PDB file of C-alpha atoms in Angstrom:
ATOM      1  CA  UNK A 197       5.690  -0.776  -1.853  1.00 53.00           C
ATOM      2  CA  UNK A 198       6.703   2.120  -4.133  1.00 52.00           C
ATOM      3  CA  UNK A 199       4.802   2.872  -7.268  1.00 52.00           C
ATOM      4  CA  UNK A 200       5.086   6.907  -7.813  1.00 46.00           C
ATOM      5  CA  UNK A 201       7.835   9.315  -8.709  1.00 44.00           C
ATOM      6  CA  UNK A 202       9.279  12.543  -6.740  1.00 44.00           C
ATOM      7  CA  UNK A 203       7.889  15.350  -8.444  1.00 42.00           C
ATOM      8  CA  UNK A 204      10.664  17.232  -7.033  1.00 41.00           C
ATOM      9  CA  UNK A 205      13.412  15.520  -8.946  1.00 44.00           C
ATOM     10  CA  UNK A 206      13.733  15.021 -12.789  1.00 41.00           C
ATOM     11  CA  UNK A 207      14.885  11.104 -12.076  1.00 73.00           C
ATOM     12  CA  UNK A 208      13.104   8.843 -10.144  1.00 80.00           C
ATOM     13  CA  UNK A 209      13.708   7.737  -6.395  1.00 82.00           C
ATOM     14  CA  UNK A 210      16.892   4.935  -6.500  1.00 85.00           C
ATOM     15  CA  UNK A 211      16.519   1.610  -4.962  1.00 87.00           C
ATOM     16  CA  UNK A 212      19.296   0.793  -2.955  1.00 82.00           C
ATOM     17  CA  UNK A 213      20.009  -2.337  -0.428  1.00 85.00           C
ATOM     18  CA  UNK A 214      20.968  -3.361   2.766  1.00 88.00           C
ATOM     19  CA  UNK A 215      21.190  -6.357   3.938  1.00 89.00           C
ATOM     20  CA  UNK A 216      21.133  -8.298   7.525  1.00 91.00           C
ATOM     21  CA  UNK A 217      21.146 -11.763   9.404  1.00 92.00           C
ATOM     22  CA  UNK A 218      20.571 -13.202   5.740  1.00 90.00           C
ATOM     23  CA  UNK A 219      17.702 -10.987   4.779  1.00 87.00           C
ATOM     24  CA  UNK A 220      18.050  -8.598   1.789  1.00 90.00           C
ATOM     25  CA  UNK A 221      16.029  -5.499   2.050  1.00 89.00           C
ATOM     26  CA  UNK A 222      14.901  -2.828  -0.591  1.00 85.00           C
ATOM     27  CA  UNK A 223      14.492   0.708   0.200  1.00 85.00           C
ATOM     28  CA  UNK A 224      13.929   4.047  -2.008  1.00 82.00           C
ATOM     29  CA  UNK A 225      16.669   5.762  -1.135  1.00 74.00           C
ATOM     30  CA  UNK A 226      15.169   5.961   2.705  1.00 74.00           C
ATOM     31  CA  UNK A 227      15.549   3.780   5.727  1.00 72.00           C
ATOM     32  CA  UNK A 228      11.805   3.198   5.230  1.00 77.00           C
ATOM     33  CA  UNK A 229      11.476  -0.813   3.851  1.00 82.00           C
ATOM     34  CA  UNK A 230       9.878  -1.340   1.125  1.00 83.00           C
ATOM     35  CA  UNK A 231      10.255  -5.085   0.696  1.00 86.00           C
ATOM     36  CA  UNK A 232      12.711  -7.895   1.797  1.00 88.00           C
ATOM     37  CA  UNK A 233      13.856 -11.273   1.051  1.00 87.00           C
ATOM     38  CA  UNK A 234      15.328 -14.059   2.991  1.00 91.00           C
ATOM     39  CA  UNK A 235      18.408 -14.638   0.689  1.00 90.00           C
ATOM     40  CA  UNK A 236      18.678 -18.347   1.123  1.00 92.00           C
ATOM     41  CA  UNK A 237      14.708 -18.814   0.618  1.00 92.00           C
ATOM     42  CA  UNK A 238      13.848 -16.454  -2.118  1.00 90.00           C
ATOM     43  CA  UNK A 239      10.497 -18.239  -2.424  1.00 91.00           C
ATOM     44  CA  UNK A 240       8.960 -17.513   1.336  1.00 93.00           C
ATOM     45  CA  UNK A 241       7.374 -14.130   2.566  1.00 96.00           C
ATOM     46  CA  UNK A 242       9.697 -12.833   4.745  1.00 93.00           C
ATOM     47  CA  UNK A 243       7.282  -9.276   6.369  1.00 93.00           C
ATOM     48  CA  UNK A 244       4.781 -10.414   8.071  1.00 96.00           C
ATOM     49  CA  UNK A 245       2.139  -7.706   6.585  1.00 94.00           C
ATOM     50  CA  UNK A 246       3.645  -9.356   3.367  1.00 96.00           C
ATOM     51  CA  UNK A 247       2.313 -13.081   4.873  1.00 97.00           C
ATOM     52  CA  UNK A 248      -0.862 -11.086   5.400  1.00 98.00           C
ATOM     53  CA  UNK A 249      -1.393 -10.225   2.194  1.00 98.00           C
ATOM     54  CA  UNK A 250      -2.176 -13.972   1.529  1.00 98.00           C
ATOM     55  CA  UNK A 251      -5.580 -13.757   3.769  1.00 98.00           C
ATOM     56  CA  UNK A 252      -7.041 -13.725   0.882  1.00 98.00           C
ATOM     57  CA  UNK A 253      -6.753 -17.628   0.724  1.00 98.00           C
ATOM     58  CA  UNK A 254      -8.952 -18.073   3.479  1.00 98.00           C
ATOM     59  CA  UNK A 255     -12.133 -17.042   1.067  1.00 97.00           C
ATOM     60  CA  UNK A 256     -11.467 -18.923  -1.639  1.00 97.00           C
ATOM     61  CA  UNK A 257     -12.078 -22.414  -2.086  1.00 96.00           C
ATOM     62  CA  UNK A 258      -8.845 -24.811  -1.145  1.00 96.00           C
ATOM     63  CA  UNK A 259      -9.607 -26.335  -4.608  1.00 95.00           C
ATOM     64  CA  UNK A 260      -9.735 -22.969  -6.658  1.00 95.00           C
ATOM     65  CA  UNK A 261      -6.715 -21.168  -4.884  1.00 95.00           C
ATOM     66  CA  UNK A 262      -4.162 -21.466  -7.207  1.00 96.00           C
ATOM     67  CA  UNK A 263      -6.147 -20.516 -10.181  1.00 96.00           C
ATOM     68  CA  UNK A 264      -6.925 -17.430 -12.220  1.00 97.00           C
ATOM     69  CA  UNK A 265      -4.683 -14.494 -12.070  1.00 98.00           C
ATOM     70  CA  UNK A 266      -2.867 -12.634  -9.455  1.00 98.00           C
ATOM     71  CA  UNK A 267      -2.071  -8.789  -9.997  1.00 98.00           C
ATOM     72  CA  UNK A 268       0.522  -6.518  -7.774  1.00 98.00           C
ATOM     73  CA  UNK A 269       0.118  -2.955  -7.608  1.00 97.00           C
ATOM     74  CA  UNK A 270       3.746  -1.933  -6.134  1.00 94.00           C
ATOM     75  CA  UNK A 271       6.444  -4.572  -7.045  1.00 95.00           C
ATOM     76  CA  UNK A 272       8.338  -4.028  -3.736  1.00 92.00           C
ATOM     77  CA  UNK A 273      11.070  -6.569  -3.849  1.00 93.00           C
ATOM     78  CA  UNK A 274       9.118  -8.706  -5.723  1.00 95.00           C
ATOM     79  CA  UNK A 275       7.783 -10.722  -2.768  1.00 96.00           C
ATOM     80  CA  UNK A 276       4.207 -11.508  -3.603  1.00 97.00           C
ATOM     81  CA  UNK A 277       5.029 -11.381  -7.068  1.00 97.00           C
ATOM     82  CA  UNK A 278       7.491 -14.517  -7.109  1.00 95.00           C
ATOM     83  CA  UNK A 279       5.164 -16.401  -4.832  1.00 97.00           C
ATOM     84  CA  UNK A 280       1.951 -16.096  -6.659  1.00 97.00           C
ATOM     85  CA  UNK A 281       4.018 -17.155  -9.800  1.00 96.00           C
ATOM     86  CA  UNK A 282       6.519 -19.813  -8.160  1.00 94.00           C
ATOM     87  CA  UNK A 283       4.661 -21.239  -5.522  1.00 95.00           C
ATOM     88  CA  UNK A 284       1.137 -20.622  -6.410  1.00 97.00           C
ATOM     89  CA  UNK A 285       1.919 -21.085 -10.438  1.00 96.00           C
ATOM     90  CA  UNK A 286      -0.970 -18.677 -10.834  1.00 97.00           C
ATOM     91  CA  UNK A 287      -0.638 -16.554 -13.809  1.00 98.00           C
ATOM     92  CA  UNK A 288       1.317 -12.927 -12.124  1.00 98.00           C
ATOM     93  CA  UNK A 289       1.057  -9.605 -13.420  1.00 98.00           C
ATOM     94  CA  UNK A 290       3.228  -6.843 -11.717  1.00 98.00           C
ATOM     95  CA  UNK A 291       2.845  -2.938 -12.239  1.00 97.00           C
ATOM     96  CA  UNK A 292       5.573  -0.492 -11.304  1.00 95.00           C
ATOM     97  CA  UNK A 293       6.463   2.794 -12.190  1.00 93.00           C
ATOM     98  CA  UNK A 294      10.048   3.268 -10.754  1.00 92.00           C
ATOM     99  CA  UNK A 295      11.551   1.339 -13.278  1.00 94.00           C
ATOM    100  CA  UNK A 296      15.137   1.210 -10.955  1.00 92.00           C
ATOM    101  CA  UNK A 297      12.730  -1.199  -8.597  1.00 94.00           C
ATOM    102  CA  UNK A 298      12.273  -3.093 -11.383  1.00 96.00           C
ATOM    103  CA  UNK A 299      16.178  -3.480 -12.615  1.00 94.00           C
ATOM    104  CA  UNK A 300      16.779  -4.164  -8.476  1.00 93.00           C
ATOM    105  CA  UNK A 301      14.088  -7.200  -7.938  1.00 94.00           C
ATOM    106  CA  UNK A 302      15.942  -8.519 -11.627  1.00 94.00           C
ATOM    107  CA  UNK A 303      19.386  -8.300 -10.308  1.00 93.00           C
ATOM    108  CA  UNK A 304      19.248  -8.958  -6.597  1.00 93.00           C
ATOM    109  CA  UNK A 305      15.745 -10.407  -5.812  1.00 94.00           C
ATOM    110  CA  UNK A 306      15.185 -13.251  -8.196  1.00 92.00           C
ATOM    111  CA  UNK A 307      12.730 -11.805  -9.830  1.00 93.00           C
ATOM    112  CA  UNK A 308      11.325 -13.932 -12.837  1.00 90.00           C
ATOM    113  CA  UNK A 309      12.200 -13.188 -16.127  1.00 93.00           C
ATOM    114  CA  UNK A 310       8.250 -11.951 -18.177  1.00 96.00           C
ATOM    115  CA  UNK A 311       7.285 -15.551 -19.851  1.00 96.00           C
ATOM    116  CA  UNK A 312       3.770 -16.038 -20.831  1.00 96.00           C
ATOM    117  CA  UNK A 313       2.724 -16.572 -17.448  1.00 96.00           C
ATOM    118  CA  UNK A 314       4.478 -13.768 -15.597  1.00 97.00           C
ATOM    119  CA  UNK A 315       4.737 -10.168 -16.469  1.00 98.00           C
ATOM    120  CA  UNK A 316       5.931  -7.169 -14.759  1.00 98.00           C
ATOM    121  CA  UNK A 317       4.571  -3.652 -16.592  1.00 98.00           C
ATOM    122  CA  UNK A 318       6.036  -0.363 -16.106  1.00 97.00           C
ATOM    123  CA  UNK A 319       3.455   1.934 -15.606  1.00 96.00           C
ATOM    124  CA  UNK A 320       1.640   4.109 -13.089  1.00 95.00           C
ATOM    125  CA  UNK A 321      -1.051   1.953 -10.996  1.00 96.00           C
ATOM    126  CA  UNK A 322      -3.354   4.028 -11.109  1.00 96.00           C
ATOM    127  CA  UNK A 323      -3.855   4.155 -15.203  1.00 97.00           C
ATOM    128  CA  UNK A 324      -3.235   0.466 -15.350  1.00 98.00           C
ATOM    129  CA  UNK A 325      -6.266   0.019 -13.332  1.00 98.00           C
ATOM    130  CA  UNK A 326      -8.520   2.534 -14.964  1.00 98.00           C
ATOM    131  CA  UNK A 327      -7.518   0.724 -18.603  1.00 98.00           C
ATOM    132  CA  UNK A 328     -11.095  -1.389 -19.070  1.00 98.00           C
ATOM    133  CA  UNK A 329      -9.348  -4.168 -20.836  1.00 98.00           C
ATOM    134  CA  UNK A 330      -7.872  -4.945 -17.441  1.00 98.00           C
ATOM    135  CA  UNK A 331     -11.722  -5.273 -15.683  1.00 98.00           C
ATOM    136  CA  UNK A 332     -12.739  -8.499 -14.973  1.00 98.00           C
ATOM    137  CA  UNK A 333      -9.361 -10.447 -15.291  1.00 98.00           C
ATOM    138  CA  UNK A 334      -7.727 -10.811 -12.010  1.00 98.00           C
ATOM    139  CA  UNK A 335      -8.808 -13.145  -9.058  1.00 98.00           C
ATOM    140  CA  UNK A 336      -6.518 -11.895  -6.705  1.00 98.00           C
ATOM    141  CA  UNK A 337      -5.602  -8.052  -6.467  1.00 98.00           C
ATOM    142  CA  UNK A 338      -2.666  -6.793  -4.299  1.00 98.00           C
ATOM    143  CA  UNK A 339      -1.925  -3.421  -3.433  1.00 97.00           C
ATOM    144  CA  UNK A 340       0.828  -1.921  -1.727  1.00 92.00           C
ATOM    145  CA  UNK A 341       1.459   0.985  -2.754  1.00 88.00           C
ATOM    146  CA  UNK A 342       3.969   4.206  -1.237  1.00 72.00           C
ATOM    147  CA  UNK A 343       6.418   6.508  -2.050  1.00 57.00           C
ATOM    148  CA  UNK A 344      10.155   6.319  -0.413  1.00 49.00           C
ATOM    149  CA  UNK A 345       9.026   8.604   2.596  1.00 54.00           C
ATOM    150  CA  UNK A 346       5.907   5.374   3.526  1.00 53.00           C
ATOM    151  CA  UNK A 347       3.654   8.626   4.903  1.00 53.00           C
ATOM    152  CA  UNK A 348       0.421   7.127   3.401  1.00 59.00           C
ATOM    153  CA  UNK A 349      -0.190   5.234   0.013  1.00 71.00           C
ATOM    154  CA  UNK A 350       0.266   7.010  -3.383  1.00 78.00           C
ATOM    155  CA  UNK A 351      -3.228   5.695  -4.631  1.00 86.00           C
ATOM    156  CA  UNK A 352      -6.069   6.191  -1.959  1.00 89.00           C
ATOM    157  CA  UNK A 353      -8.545   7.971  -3.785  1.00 93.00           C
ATOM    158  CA  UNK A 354     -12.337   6.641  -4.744  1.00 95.00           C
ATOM    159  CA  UNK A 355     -11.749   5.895  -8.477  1.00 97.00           C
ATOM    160  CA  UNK A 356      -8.880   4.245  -7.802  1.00 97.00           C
ATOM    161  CA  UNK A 357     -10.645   1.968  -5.624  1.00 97.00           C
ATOM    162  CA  UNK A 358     -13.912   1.570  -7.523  1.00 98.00           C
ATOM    163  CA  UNK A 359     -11.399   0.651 -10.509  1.00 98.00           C
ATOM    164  CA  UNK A 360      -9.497  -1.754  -8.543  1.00 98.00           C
ATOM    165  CA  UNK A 361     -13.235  -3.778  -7.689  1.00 98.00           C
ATOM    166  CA  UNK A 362     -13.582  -3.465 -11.608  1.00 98.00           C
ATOM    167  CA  UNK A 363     -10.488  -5.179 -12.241  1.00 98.00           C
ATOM    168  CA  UNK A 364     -11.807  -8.399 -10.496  1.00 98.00           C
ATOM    169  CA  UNK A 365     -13.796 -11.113 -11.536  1.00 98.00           C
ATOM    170  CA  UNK A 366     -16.957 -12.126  -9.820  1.00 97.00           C
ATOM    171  CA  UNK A 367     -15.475 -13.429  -6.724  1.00 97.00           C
ATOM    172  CA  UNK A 368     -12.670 -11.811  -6.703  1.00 98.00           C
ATOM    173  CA  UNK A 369     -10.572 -10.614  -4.072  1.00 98.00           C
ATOM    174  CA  UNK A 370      -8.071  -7.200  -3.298  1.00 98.00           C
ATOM    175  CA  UNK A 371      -5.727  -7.149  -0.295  1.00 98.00           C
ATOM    176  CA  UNK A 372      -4.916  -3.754   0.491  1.00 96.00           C
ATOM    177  CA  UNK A 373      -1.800  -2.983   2.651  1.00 93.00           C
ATOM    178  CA  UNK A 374      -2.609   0.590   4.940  1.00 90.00           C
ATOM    179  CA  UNK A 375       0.293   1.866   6.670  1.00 78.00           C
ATOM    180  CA  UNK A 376       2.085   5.318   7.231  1.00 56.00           C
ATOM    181  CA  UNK A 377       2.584   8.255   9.958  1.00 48.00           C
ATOM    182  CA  UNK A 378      -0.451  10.519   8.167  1.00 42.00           C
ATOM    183  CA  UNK A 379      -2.551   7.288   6.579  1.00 51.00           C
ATOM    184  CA  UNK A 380      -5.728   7.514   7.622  1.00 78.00           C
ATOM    185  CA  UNK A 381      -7.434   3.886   8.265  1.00 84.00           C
ATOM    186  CA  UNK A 382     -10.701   5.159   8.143  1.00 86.00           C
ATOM    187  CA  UNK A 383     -10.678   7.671   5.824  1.00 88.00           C
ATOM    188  CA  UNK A 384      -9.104   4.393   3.549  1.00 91.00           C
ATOM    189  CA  UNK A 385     -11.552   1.864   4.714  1.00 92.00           C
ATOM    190  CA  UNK A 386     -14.799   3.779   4.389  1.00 92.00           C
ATOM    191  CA  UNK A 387     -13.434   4.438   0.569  1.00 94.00           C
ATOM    192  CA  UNK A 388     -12.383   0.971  -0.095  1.00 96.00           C
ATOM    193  CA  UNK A 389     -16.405  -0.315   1.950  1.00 96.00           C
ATOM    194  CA  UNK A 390     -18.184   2.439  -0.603  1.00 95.00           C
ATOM    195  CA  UNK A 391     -16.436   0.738  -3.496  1.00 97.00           C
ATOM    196  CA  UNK A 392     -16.964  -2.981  -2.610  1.00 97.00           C
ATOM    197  CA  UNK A 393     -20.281  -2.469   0.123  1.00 95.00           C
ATOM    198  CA  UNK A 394     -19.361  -2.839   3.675  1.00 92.00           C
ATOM    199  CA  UNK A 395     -20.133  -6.320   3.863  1.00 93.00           C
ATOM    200  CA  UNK A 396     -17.585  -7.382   1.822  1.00 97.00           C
ATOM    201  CA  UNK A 397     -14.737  -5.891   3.456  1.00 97.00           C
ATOM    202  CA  UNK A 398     -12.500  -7.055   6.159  1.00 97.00           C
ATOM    203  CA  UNK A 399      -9.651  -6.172   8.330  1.00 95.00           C
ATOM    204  CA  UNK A 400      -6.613  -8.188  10.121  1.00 95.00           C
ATOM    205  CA  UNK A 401      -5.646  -6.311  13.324  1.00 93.00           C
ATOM    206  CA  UNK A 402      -2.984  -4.165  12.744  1.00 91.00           C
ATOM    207  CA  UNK A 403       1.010  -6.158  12.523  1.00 92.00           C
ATOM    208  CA  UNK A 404       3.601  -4.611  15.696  1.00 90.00           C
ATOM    209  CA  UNK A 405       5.040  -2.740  13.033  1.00 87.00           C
ATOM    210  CA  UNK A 406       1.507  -0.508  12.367  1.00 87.00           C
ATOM    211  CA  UNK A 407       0.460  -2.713   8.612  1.00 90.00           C
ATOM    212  CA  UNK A 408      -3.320  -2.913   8.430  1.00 92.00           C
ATOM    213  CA  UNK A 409      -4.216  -5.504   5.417  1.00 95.00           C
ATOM    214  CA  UNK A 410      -7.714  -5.260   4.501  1.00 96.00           C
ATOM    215  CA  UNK A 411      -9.612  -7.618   2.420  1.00 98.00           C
ATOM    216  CA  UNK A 412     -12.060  -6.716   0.080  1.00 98.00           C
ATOM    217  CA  UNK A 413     -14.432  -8.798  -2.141  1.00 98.00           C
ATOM    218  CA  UNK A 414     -16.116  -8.780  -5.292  1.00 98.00           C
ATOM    219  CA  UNK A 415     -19.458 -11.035  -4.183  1.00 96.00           C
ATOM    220  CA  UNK A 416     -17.908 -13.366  -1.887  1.00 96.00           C
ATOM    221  CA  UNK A 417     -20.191 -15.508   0.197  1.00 93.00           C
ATOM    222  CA  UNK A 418     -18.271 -15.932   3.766  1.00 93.00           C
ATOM    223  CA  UNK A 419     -18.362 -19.839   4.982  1.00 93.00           C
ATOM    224  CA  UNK A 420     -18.908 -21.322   8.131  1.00 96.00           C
ATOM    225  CA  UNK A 421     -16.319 -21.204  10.407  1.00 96.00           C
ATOM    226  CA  UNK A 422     -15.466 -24.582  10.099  1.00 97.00           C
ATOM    227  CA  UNK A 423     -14.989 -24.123   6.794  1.00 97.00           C
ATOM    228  CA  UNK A 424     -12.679 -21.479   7.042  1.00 97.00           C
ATOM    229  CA  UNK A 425     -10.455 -23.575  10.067  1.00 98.00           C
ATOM    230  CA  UNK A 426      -9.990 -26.032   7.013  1.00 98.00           C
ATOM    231  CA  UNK A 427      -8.931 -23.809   4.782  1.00 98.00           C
ATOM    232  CA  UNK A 428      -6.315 -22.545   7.496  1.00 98.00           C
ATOM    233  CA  UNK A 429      -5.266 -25.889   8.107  1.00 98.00           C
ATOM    234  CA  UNK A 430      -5.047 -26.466   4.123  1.00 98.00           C
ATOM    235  CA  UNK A 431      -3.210 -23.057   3.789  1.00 98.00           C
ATOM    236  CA  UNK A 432      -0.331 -23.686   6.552  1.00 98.00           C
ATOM    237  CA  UNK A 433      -0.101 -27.180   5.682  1.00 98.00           C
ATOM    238  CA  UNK A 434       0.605 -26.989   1.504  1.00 97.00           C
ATOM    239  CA  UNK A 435       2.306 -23.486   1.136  1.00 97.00           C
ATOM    240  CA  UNK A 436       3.872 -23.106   5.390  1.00 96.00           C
ATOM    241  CA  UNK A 437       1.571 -19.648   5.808  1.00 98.00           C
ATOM    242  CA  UNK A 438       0.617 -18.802   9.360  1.00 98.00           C
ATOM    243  CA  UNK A 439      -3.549 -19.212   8.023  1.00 98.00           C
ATOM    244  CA  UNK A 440      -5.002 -19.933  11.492  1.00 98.00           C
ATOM    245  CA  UNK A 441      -3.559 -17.346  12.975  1.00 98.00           C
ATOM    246  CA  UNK A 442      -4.807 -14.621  10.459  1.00 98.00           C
ATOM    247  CA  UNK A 443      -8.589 -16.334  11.114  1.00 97.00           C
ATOM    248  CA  UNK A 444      -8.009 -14.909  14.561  1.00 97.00           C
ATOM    249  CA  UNK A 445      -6.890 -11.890  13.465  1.00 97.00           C
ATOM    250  CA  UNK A 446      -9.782 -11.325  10.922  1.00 97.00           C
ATOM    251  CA  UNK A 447     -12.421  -8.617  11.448  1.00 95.00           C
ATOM    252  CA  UNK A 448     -15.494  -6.577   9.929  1.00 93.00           C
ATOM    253  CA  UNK A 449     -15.515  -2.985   9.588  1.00 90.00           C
ATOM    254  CA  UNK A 450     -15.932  -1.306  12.301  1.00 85.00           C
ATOM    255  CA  UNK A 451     -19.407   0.226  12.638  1.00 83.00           C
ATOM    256  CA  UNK A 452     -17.776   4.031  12.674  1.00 81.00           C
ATOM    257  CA  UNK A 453     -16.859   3.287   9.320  1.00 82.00           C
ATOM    258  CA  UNK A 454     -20.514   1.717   8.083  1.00 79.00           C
ATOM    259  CA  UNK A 455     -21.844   4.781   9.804  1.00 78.00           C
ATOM    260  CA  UNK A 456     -19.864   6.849   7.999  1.00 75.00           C
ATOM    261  CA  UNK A 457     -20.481   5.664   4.296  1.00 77.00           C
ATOM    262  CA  UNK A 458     -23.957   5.223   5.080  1.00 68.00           C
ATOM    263  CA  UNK A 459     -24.451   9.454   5.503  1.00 60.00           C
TER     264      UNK A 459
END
């Protein structure tokens, strides 16, 4: 999480730490958690919304899921960010405008060092995605994306989501994490389903914890459903992600929300 700065204050939000059983966790200056990490397994998503984030998987090809490049919007503790790079070996690109989340995931959550394969950029989310030499380069888009209070994300708006659909490549895919005490699933949904058409967006029930991760893609032809039980199997087996149970938890829009872009 965490990609904007308080306009009340003339320095941005601190990250500060806490830590518990053997999991590091990163908050803005808040009890609210805005990313954690598992201090003798840096490498595996700890949150489950964060393992959900990785249902993107499921509609790609086994053979083509490693490839291309993977984009975060919101470096959180860098969770997705080292495992697209370090387990995935996909090309990474991070965004983040709090640059005292960035100094944190260098010093305390092993956060790579830039190379040319991995790069974390310091800027607001929002402009990196409206920047047209970023359309049509990423395969995998995440977003996670909220301020130190976690009332609703930052970056909601229809530009911003028409902009992230530019950013992928045919076939590509945005996972969108919706969570907060005055987010507004709908409302979030029926923007992301007029950016991408309501038949290429998806939801995964909601965690215990209230994270909604919706799936959106950019032509995507969904498989059989044997198909996608390989792919599962393929997921959990090579990279130990919970894939079958996410098919489960997979679902359309619901048709309130079709309704509602169709007016």
């Amino acid at each position: 999480m965490g990609n904007k700065r308080d306009k009340n204050k003339t320095s941005w939000v601190e990250a500060t730490l806490s830590e518990f059983d053997g999991v590091r966790y990163l908050h803005l200056d808040s009890i609210w958690v805005q990313g954690a990490m598992r201090v003798k397994k840096p490498d595996k998503l700890e949150l489950e919304y964060v393992q959900r984030m990785m249902a993107w998987m499921l509609w790609r090809e086994s053979a083509e899921v490693t490839t291309g490049r993977a984009v975060q919007l919101g470096l959180g503790a860098g969770a997705l960010s080292r495992f697209c790079r370090r387990q995935l070996k996909m090309k990474t690109t991070a965004v983040e405008i709090n640059p005292t989340v960035i100094s944190a995931c260098r010093h305390w959550f092993h956060l790579p060092d830039d190379d040319d394969r991995f790069q974390v950029v310091n800027q607001d989310a929002g402009t990196w995605v409206a920047d047209a030499t970023h359309w049509g380069t990423a395969q995998v888009l995440h977003v996670d994306l909220y301020d130190h209070e976690a009332a609703a994300p930052v970056l909601d708006d229809q530009q911003f989501y028409n902009n992230c659909r530019a950013v992928l490549a045919d076939g590509g895919l945005m996972v969108v994490n919706l969570f907060g005490r005055s987010a507004s699933f709908t409302r979030s949904a029926a923007r992301i389903a007029t950016a991408f058409g309501s038949d290429q967006v998806w939801h995964l029930t909601p965690t215990r914890e209230g994270n909604t991760i919706v799936v959106a893609a950019r032509g995507v032809e969904v498989p059989d459903r044997e198909t996608l039980e390989r792919r599962a199997a393929f997921i959990e087996d090579r990279f130990e992600l919970p894939a079958p149970k996410w098919l489960k938890l997979v679902r359309p829009l619901p048709v309130n929300i079709i309704n509602q872009i169709r007016e």
